[in-house]
Short mmCIF file of C-alpha atoms and ligand atoms in Angstrom, two decimals:
data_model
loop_
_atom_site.label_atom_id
_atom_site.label_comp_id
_atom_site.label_asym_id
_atom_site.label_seq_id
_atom_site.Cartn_x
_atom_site.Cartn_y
_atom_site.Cartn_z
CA UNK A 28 -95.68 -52.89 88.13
CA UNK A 29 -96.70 -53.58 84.80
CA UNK A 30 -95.72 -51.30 82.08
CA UNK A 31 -98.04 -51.00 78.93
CA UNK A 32 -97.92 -52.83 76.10
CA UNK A 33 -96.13 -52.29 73.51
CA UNK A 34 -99.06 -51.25 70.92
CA UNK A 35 -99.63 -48.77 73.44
CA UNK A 36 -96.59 -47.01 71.62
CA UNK A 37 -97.78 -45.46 69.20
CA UNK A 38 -96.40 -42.26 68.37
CA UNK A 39 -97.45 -39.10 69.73
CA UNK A 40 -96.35 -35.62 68.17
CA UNK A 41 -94.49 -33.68 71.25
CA UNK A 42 -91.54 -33.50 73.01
CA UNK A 43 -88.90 -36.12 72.08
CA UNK A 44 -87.28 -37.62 75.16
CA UNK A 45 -83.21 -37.59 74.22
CA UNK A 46 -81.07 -40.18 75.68
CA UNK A 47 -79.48 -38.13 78.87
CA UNK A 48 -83.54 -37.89 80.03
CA UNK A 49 -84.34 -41.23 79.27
CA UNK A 50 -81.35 -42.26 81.21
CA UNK A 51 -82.29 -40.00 84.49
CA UNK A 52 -85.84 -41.13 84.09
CA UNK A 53 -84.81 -44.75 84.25
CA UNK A 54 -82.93 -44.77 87.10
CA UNK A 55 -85.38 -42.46 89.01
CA UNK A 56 -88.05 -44.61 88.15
CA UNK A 57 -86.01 -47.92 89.32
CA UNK A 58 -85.36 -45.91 92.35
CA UNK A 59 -88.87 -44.87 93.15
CA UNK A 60 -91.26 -47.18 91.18
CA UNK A 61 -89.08 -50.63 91.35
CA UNK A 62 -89.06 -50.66 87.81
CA UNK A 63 -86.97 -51.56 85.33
CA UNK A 64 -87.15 -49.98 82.17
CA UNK A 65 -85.37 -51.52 79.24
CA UNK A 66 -83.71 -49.37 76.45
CA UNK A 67 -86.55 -50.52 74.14
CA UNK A 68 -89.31 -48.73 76.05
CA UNK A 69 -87.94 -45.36 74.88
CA UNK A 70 -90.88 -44.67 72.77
CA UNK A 71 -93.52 -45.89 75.33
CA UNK A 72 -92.39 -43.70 78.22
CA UNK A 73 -92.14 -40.84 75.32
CA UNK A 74 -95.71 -41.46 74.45
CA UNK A 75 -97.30 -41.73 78.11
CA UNK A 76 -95.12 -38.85 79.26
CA UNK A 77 -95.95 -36.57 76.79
CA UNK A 78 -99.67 -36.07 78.11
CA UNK A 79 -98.37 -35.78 81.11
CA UNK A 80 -95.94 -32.82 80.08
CA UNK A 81 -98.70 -30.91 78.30
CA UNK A 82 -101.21 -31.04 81.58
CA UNK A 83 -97.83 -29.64 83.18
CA UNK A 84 -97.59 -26.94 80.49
CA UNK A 85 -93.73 -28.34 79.72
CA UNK A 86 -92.20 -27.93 76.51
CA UNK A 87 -89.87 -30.81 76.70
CA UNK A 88 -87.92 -33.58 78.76
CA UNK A 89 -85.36 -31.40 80.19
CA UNK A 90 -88.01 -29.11 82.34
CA UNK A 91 -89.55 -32.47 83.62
CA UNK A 92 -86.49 -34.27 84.64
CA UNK A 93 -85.67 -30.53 86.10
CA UNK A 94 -88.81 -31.07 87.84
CA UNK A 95 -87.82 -34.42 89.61
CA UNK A 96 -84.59 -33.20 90.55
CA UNK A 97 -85.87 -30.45 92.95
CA UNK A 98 -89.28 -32.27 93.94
CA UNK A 99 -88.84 -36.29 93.48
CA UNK A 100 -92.25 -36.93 96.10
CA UNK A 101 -94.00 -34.21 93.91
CA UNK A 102 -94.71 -36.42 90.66
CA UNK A 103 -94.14 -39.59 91.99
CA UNK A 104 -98.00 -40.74 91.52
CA UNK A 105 -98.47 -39.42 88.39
CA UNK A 106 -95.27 -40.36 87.12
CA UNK A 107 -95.80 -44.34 88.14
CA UNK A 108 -99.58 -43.72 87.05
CA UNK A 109 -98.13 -42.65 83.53
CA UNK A 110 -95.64 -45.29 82.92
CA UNK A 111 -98.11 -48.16 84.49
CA UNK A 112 -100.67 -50.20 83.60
CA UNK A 113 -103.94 -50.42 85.71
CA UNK A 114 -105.55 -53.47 83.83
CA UNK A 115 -107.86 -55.31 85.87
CA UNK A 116 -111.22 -56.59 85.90
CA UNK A 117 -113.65 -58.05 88.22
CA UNK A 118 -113.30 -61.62 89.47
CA UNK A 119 -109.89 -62.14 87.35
CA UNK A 120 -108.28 -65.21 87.86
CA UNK A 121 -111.53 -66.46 89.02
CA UNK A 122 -109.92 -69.75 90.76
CA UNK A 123 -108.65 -66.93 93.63
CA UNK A 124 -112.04 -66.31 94.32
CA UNK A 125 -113.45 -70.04 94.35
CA UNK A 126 -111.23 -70.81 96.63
CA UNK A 127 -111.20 -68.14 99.10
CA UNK A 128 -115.08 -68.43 98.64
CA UNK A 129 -115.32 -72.21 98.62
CA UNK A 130 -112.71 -72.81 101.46
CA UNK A 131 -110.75 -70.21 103.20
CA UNK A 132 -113.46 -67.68 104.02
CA UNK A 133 -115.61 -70.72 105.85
CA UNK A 134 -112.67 -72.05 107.58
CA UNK A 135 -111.18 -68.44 108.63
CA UNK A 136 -114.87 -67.77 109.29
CA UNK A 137 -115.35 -70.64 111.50
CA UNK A 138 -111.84 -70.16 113.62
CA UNK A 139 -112.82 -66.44 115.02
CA UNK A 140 -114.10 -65.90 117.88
CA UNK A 141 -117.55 -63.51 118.08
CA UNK A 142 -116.18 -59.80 117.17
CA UNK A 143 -113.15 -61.51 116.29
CA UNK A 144 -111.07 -59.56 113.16
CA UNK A 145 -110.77 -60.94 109.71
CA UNK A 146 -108.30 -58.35 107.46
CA UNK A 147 -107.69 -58.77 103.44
CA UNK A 148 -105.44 -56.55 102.09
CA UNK A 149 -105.73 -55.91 98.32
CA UNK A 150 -102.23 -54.42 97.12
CA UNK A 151 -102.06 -52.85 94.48
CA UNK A 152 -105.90 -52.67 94.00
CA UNK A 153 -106.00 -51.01 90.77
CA UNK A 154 -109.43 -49.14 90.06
CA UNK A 155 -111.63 -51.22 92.81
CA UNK A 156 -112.49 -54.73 90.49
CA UNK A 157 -110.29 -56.79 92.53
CA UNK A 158 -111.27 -55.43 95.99
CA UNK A 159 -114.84 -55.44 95.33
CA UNK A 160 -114.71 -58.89 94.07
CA UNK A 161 -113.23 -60.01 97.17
CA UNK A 162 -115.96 -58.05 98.91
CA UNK A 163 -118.81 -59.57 97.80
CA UNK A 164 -117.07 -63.03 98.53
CA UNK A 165 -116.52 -61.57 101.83
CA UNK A 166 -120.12 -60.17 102.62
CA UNK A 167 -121.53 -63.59 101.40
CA UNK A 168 -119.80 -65.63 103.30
CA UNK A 169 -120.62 -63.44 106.54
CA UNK A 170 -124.14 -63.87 105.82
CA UNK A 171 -123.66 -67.71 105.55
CA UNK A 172 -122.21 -67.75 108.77
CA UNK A 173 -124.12 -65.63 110.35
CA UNK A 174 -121.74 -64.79 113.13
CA UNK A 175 -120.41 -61.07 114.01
CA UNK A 176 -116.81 -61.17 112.91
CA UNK A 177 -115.21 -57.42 112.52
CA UNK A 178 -114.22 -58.25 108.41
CA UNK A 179 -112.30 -55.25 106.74
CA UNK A 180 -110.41 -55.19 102.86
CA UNK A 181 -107.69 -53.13 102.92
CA UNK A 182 -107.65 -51.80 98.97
CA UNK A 183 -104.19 -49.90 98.61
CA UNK A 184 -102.43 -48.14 94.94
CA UNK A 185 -100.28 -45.50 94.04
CA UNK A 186 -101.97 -44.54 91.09
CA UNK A 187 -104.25 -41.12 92.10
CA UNK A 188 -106.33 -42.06 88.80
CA UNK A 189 -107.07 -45.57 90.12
CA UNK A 190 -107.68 -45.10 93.70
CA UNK A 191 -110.54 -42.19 92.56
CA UNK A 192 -112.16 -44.44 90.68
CA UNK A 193 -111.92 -47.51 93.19
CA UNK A 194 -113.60 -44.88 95.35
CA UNK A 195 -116.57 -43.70 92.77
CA UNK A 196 -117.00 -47.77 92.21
CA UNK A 197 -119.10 -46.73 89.22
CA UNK A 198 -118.17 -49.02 86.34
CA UNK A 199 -119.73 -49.37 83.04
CA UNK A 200 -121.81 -52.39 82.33
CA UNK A 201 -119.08 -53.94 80.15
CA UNK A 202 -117.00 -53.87 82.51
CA UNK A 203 -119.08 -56.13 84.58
CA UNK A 204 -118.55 -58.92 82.39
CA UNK A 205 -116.60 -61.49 84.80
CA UNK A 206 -119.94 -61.09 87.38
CA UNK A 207 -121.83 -63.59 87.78
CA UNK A 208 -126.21 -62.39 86.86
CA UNK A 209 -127.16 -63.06 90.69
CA UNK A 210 -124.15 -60.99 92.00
CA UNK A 211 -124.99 -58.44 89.64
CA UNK A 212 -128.13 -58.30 90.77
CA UNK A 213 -127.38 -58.43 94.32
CA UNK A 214 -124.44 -56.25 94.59
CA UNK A 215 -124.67 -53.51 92.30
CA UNK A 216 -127.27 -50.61 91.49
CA UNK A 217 -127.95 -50.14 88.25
CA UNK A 218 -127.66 -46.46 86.81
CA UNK A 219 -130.71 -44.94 85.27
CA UNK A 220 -131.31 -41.46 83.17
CA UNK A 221 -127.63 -39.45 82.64
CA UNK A 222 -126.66 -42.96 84.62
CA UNK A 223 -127.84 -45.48 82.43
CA UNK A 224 -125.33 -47.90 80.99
CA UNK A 225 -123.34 -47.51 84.55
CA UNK A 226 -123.16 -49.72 87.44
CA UNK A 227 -122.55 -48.60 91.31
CA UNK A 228 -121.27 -51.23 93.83
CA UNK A 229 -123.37 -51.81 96.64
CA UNK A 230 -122.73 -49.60 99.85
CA UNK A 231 -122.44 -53.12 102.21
CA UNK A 232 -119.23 -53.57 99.81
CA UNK A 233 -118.10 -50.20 100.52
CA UNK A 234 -118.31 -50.46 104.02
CA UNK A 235 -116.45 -53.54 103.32
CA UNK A 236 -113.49 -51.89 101.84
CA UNK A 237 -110.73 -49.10 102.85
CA UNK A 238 -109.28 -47.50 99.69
CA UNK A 239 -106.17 -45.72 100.89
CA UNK A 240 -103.00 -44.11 98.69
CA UNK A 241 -99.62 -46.52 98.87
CA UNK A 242 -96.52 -46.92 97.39
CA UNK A 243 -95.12 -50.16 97.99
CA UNK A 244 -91.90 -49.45 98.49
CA UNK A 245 -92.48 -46.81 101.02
CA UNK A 246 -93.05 -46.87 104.38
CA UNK A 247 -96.49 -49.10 105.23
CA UNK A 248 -98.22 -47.38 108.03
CA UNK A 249 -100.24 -51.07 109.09
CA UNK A 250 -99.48 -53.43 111.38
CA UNK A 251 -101.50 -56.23 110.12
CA UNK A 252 -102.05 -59.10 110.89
CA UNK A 253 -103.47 -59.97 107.36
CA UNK A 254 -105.17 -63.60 107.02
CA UNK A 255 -104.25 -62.53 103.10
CA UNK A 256 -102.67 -60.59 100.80
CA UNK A 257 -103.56 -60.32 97.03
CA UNK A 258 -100.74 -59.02 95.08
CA UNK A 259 -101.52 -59.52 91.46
CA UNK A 260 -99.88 -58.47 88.81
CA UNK A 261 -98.31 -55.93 90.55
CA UNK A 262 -94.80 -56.99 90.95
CA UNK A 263 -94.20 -58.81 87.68
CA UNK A 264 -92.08 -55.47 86.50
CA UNK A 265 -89.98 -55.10 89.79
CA UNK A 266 -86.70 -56.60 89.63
CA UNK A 267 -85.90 -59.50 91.90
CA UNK A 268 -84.45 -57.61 94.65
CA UNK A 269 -87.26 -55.16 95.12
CA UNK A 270 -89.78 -58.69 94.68
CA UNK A 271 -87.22 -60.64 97.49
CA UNK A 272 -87.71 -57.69 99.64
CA UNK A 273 -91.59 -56.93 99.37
CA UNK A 274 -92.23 -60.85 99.72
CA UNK A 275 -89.95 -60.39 103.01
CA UNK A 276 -92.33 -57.40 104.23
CA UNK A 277 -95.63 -59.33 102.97
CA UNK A 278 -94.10 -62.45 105.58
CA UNK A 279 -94.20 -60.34 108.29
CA UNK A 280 -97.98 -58.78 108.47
CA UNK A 281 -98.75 -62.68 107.20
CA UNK A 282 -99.42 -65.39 110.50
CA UNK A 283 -98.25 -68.91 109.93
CA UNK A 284 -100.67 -70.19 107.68
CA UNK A 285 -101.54 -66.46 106.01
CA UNK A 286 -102.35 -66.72 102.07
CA UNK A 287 -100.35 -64.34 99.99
CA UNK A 288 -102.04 -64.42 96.31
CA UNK A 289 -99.65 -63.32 93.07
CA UNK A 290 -100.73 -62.89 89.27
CA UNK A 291 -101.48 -65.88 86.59
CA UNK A 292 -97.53 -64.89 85.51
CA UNK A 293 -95.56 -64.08 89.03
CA UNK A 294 -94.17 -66.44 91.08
CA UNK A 295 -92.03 -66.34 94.27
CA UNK A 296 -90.00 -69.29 92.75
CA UNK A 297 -86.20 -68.33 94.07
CA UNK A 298 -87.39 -65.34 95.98
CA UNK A 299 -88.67 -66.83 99.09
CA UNK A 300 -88.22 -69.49 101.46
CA UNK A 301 -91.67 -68.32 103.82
CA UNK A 302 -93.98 -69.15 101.78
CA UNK A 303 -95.34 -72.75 99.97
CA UNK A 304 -96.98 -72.63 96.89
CA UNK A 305 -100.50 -74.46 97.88
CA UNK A 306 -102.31 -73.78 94.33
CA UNK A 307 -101.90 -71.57 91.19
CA UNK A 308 -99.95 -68.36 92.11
CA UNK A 309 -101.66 -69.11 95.73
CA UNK A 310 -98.73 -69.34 98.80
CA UNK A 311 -99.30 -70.17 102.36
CA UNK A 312 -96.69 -68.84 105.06
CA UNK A 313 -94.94 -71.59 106.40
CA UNK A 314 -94.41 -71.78 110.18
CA UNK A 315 -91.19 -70.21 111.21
C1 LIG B 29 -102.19 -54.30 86.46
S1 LIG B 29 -102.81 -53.52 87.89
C2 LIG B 29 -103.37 -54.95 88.82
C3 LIG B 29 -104.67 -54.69 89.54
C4 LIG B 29 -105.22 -55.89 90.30
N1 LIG B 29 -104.33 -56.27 91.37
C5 LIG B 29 -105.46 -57.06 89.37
O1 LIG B 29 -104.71 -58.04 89.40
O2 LIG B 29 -106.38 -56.99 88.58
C6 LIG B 29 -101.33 -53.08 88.78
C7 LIG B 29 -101.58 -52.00 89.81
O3 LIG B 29 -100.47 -51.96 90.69
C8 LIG B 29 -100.23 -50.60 91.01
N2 LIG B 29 -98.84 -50.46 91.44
C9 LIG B 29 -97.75 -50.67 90.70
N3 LIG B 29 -96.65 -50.41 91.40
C10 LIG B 29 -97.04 -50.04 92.62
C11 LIG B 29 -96.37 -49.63 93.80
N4 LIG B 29 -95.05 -49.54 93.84
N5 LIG B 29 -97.12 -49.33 94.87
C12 LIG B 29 -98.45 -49.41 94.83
N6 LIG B 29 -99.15 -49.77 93.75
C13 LIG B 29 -98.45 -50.09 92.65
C14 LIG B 29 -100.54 -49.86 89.72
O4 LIG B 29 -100.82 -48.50 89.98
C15 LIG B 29 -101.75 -50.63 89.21
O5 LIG B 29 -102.96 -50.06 89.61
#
């Protein structure tokens, strides 16, 4: 998970998070999250946690940790949503998407039989830009090939925040910056009146895409097969264990030959003997 930045620390006037707290909150959110918080990010879990407090009506620390104690499931979302960074944007790391466009979506396309199934899964999926990216990929290249393949994204986060906006798929103009003119055009409605300055994906990229609550370290309720996984900057805060671990799970729902995609700054490097790296941050399951 990435945690924020560090100029996101500014400080906040509340509740001051003492060192027993910090401590308990560190290990819970190891436990839970996969993260590892460092001493230095006192401050910044001060500073996120503090809104978070006052929608709770807590005066300090002490009544949240208290919280945790009795109920850890309770605040796990928000909790992760608060100390978390949902940073995305669509088309990022736009050599993902030339290649699954320019090669692996014809030549998955190509292998399945009529009605055959074609799965993405997009972990991690942040507020919908990386999902619907690989949507409209996906919906082109089932119009090139004009064939009737059964084609679903799987778009998974824990982040409640996130996953309600991945559903709206509303998205300010701005926001549409990494879009291509003719995709905006063709997959997006533009907002008018009280809408204007907004943009709503497409409903074919909707039906496209599942958006479903998921913690990766829990339980996964799918099966898979997946021809690929996008993790992307997901994982670049979980310590190596929890990474060794969720590459082993990602192996299994993968075939031989299954693409598992990671951020511009994670690697498997050390972690994984499955996979080979076939392009930047791009790894292909090796036959067992
Ligand atoms: C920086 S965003 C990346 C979004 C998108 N994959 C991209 O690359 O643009 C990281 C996302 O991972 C989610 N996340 C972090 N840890 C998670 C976990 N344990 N289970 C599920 N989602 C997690 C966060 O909520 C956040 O939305």
């Amino acid at each position: 998970m990435n945690a924020v930045a560090d100029h996101d620390t500014a400080m906040v006037a509340g509740p001051v998070l003492g060192d027993g707290d910090f401590q308990f909150l560190r290990g819970f959110v190891y436990q839970y999250c996969g993260i590892a918080l460092s001493e230095q990010k006192r401050q910044l879990v001060q500073g996120r946690l503090a809104r978070r407090l006052r929608a709770l009506g807590m005066r300090g620390f002490g009544e949240y940790c208290e919280l945790l104690r009795r109920d850890p499931g309770s605040e796990l979302d928000e909790l992760s949503s608060a100390i978390s960074t949902n940073v995305t944007a669509f088309f990022r790391e736009a050599h993902h998407f030339d290649l699954l466009a320019g090669e692996l979506l014809p030549r998955w396309l190509e292998q399945k039989r009529e009605g055959g199934r074609l799965r993405i899964w997009s972990a991690g999926c942040s507020s919908g830009e990386e999902p619907y990216s690989i949507a409209m990929v996906l919906a082109e290249a089932l119009e090139r090939c004009g064939r009737t393949v059964d084609a679903k994204i799987l778009a998974t986060d824990l982040s409640p925040a996130a996953l309600a906006a991945a559903r709206k798929g509303v998205y300010p103009l701005e926001r549409l910056e990494g879009v291509s003119p003719e995709r905006r055009r063709r997959w997006f409605l533009r907002g008018e009146g009280e809408y204007a300055g907004l943009a709503c994906v497409h409903p074919r990229l909707r039906e496209l895409t599942a958006i479903l609550p998921l913690n990766l370290l829990h339980e996964w309720p799918m099966q898979g097969p997946f021809d690929a996984i996008f993790c992307r900057n997901v994982v670049i805060y979980f310590d190596q264990p929890t990474k060794q671990k969720l590459f082993r799970r990602y192996a299994r729902l993968l075939p031989d030959g299954g693409h598992l995609f990671l951020g511009h700054s994670e690697s498997m490097h050390g972690l994984s003997d499955e996979f080979e790296l076939i392009g930047r941050t791009v790894y292909r399951k090796k036959p067992a």
